[in-house]
Coordinates of C-alpha atoms in Angstrom, one line a residue:
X1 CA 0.0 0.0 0.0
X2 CA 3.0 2.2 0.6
X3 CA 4.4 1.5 -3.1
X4 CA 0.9 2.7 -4.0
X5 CA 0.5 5.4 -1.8
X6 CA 3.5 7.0 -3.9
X7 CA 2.9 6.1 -7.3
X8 CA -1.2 7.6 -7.2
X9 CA -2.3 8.9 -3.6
X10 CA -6.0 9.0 -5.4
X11 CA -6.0 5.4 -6.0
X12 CA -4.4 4.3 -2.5
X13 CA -7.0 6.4 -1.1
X14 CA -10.1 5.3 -3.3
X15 CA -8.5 1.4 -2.3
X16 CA -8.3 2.3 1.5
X17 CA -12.4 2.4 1.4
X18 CA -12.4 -1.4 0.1
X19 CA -12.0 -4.4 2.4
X20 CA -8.6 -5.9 1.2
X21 CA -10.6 -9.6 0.5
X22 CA -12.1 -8.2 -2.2
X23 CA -9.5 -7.0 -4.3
X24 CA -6.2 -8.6 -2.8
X25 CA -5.0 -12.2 -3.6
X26 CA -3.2 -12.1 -0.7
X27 CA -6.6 -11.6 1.6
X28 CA -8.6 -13.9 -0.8
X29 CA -10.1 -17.1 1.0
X30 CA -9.8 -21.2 -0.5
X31 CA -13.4 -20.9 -0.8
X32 CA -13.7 -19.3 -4.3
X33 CA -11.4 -21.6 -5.9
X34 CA -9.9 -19.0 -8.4
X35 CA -7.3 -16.1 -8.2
X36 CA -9.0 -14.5 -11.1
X37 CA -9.5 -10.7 -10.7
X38 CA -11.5 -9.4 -13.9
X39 CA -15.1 -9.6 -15.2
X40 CA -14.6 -12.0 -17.8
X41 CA -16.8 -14.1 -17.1
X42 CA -19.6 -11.3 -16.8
X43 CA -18.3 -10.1 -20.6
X44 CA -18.8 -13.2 -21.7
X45 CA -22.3 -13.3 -20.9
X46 CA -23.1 -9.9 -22.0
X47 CA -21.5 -10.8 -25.6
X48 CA -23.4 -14.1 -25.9
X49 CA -26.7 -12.0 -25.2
X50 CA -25.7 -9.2 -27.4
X51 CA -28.3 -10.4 -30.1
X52 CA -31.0 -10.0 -27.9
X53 CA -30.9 -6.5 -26.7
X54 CA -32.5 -4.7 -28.9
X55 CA -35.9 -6.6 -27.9
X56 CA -38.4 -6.3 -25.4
X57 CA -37.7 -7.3 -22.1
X58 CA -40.0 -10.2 -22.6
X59 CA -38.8 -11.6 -25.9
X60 CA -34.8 -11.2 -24.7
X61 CA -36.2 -13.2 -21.3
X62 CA -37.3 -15.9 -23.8
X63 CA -34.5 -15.8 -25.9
X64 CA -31.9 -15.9 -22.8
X65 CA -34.0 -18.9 -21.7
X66 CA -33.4 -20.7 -25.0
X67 CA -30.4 -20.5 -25.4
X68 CA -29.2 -21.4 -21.1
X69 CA -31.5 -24.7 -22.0
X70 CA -29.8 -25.7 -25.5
X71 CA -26.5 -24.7 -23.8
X72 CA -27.0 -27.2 -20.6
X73 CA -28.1 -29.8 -22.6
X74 CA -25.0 -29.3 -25.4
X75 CA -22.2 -29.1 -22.3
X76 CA -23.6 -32.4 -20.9
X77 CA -23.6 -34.5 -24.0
X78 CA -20.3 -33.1 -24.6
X79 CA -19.1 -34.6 -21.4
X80 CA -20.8 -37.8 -21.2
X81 CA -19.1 -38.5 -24.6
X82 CA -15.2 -37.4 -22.5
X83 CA -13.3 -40.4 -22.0
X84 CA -10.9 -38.6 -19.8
X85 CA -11.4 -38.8 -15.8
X86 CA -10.9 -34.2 -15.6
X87 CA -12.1 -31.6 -17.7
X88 CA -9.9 -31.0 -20.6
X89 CA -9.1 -27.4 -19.6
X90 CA -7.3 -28.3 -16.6
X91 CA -5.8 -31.4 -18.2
X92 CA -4.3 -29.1 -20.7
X93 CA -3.2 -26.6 -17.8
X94 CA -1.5 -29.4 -16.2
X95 CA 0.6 -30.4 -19.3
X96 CA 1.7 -26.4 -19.5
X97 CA 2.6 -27.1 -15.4
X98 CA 4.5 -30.1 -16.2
X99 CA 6.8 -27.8 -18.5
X100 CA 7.3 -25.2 -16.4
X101 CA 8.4 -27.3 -13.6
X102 CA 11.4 -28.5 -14.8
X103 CA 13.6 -25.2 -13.8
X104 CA 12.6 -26.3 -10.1
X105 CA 14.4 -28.9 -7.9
X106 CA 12.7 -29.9 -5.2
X107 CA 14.2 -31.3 -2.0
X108 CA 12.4 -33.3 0.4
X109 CA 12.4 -32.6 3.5
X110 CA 10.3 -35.1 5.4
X111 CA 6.2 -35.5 6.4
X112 CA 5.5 -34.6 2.8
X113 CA 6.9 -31.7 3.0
X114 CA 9.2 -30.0 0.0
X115 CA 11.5 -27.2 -0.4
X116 CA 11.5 -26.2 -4.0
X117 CA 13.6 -23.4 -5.5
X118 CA 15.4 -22.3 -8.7
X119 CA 17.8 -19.3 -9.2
X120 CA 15.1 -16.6 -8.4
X121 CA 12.9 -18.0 -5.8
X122 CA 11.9 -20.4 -3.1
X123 CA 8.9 -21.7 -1.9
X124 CA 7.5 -24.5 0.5
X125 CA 5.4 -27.4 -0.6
X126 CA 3.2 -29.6 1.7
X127 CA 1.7 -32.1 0.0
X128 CA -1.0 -33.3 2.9
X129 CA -2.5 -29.7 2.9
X130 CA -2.3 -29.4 -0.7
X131 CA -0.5 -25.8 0.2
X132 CA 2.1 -23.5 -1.3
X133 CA 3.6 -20.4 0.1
X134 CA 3.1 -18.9 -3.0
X135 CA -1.3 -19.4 -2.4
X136 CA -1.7 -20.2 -5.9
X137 CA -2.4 -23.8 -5.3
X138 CA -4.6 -22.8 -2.5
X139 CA -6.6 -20.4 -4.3
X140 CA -7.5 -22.4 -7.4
X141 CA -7.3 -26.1 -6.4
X142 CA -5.1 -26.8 -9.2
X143 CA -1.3 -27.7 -8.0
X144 CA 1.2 -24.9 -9.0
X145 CA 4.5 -25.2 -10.8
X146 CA 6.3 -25.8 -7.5
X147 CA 3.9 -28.4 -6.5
X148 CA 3.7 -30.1 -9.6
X149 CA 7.9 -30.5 -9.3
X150 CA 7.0 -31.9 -5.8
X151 CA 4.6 -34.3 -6.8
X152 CA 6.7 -35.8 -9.4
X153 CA 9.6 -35.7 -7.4
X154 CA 7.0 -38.4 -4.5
X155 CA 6.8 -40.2 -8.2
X156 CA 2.9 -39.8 -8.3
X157 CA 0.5 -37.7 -10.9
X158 CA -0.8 -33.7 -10.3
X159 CA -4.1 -34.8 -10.9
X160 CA -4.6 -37.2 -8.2
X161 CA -4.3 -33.5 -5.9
X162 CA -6.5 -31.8 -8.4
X163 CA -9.9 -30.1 -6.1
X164 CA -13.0 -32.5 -7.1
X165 CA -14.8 -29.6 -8.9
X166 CA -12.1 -30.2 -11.7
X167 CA -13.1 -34.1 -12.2
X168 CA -15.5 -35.4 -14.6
X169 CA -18.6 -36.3 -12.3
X170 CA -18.4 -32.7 -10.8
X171 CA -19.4 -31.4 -14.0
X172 CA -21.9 -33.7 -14.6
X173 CA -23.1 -33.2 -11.5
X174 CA -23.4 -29.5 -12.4
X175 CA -25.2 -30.0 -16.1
X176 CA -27.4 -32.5 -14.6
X177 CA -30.5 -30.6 -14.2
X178 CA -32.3 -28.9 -16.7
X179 CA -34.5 -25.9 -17.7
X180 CA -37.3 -27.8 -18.4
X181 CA -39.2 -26.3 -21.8
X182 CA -42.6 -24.2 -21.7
X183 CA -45.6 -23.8 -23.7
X184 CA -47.1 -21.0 -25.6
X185 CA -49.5 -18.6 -24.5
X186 CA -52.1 -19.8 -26.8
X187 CA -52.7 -22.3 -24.3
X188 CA -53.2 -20.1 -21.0
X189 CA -56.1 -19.9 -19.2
X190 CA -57.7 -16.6 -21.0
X191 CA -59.7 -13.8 -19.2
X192 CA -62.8 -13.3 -17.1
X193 CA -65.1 -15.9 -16.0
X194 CA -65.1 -19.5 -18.1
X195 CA -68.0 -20.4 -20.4
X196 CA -70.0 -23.4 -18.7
X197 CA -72.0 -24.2 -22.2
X198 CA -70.3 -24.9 -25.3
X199 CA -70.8 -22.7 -28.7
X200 CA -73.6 -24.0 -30.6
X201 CA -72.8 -24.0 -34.6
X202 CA -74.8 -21.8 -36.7
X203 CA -77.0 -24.3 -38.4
X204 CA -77.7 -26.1 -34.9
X205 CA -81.5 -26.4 -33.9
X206 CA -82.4 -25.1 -30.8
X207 CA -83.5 -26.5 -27.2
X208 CA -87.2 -27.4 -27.5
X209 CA -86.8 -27.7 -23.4
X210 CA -85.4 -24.6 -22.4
X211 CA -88.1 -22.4 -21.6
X212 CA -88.1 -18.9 -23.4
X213 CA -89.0 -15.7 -21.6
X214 CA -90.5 -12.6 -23.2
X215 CA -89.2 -8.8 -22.7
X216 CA -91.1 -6.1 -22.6
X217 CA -90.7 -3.7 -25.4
X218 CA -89.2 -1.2 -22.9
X219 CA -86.1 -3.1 -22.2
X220 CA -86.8 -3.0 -18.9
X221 CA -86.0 -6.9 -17.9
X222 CA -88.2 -9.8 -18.0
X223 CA -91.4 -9.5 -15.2
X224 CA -91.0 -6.0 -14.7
X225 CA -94.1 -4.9 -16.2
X226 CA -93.9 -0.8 -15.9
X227 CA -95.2 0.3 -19.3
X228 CA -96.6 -0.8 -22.3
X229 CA -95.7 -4.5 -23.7
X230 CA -97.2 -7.4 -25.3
X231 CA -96.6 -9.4 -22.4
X232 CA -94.9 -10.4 -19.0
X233 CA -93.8 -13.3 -17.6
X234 CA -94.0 -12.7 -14.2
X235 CA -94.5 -9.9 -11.8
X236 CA -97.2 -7.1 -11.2
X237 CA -98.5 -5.3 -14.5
X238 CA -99.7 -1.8 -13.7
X239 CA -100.5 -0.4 -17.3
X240 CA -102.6 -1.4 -20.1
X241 CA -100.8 -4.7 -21.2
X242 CA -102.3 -7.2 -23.3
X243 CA -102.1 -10.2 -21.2
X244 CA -100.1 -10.8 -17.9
X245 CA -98.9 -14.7 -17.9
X246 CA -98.4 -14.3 -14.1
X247 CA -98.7 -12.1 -11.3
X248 CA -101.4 -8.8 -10.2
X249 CA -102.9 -7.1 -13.4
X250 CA -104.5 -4.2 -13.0
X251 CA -106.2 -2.0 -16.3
X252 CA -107.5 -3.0 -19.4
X253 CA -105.8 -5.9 -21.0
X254 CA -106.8 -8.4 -23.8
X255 CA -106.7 -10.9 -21.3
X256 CA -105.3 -12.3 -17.7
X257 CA -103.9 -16.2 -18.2
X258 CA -103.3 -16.3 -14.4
X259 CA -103.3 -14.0 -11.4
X260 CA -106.2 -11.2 -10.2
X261 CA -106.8 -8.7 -12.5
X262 CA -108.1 -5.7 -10.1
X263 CA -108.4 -2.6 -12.8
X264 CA -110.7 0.1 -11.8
X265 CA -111.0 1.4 -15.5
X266 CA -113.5 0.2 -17.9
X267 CA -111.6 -1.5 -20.7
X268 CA -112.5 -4.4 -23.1
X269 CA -110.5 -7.4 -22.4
X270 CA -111.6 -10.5 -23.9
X271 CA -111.1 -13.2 -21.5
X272 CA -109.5 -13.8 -18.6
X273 CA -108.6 -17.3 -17.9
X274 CA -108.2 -17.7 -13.9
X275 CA -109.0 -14.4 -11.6
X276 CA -111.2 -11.6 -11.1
X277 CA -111.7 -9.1 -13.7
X278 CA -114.1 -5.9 -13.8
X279 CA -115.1 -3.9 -16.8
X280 CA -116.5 -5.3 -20.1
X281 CA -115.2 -8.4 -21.1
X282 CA -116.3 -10.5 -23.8
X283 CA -116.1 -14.0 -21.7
X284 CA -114.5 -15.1 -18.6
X285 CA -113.1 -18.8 -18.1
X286 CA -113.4 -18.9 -14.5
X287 CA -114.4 -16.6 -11.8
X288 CA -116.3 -13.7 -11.3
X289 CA -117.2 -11.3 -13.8
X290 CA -119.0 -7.9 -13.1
X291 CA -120.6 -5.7 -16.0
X292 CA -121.1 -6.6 -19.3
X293 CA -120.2 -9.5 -20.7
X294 CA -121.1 -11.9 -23.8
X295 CA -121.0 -14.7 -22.2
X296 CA -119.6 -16.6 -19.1
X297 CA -118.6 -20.3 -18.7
X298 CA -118.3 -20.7 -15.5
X299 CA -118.3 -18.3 -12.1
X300 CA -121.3 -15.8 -11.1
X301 CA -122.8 -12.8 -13.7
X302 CA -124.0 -9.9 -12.0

């Protein structure tokens, strides 16, 4: 920090605020397994997605999910096919290990323990910790160039000390699961309240058992019976209505099937079927008739 202090005061300063884990190998923990500093990964990402940017954020969701599930399943038939027991990336790093190793002698200096130096530097080795003084081995799992030299001087391999996240089964392990595929929206539940009888085709007769109710010519709703109409189903007819299938009728109307008919007006009607009707009527079926009338089946003339 001193030897930055004096080549930028700005940057030792602007470093101060920053825990020293997060930017210093020598403060970095075994847990990460990597010594890599940059955002490579990250850029790697963001150029993979770079097609789908310029869409909406939906659309680029489903692309980005596309192409994670193609990628998944492409990385673990890759691997399944591998006949080698690590990943070829660290297999190749190894090799490049193996080569630079051989400027180091290594001297044994009991418990699995190695002193291993060259012209320019010195460093301990212990093989049952898998350490190094120089933390590269501890930080990515993979042995360095001095412990490579010290495992082939104990005549064994550098993979046998690799970290088990570098082996075969890891990986599968990690491309196991899958992002399991969806369906379009087309079939989604779609909106408001679901149809409980099915669409009838144009050319399709009708119920003959469902019964049919009449409106009046207002609009008013089926029974209401305020103002003039042809005829009501049910409810209490207050006008001059031409019949009232059920309910209190009260005026002149053509004719009562059911109910009391108690107008106060003289009117014609010309029959009322059950009821009591008053005025001039041509007939009444049953009941009792007061005025004029043509004729009477049954009930009381007055």
């Amino acid at each position: 920090m001193n030897y930055l202090k004096g080549l930028d005061e700005k940057a030792w300063k602007w470093l101060s605020k920053i825990p020293a884990k997060q930017w210093c190998k020598a403060y970095f923990t075994k847990r990460a397994l990597s010594d890599c500093l940059v955002t490579n990964i990250s850029e790697s990402f963001n150029v993979m997605i770079l097609p789908a940017r310029d869409k909406l954020i939906l659309s680029m969701l489903e692309w980005i999910r596309v192409r994670l599930m193609t990628r998944l399943h492409t990385k673990r038939i890759v691997m399944e096919k591998y006949g080698g027991s690590v990943c070829s990336n660290v297999q190749d790093k190894l090799k490049k290990l193996k080569m630079e190793s051989r400027s180091f002698s290594a001297m044994f200096s009991g418990r699995f323990k190695y002193e291993v130096d060259n012209d320019y530097e010195r460093d301990v080795v212990n093989l049952t910790k898998k350490e190094c003084t120089c933390r590269i081995w501890d930080l990515t799992g993979i042995p360095c160039k001095h412990g490579v030299a010290s495992i082939y001087k104990n005549c064994e391999h550098p993979k046998d000390y690799l970290h088990d996240c570098y082996l075969k089964e890891a990986y599968l392990d990690v491309y196991s699961e899958i992002i399991h595929p969806m369906s379009g929206t087309h079939v989604l539940r779609p909106l408001g309240r679901p149809k409980k009888l099915r669409r009838r085709d144009p050319d399709e007769p009708r119920n003959p058992h469902k019964p049919v109710s009449v409106r009046d010519s207002t609009g008013k709703g089926a029974g209401s019976g305020a103002g003039r109409g042809r005829g009501t189903t049910s409810g209490v007819c207050s006008d001059a209505s031409r019949g009232a299938t059920s309910g209190l009728g009260s005026g002149a109307g053509k004719g009562a099937t059911s109910g009391t008919s108690r107008g106060s007006n003289i009117g014609a009607g010309k029959g009322s079927t059950s009821g009591q009707a008053s005025g001039i009527g041509r007939g009444s079926i049953s009941g009792q008739a007061s005025g004029a009338s043509k004729g009477s089946t049954s009930g009381i003339v007055v």
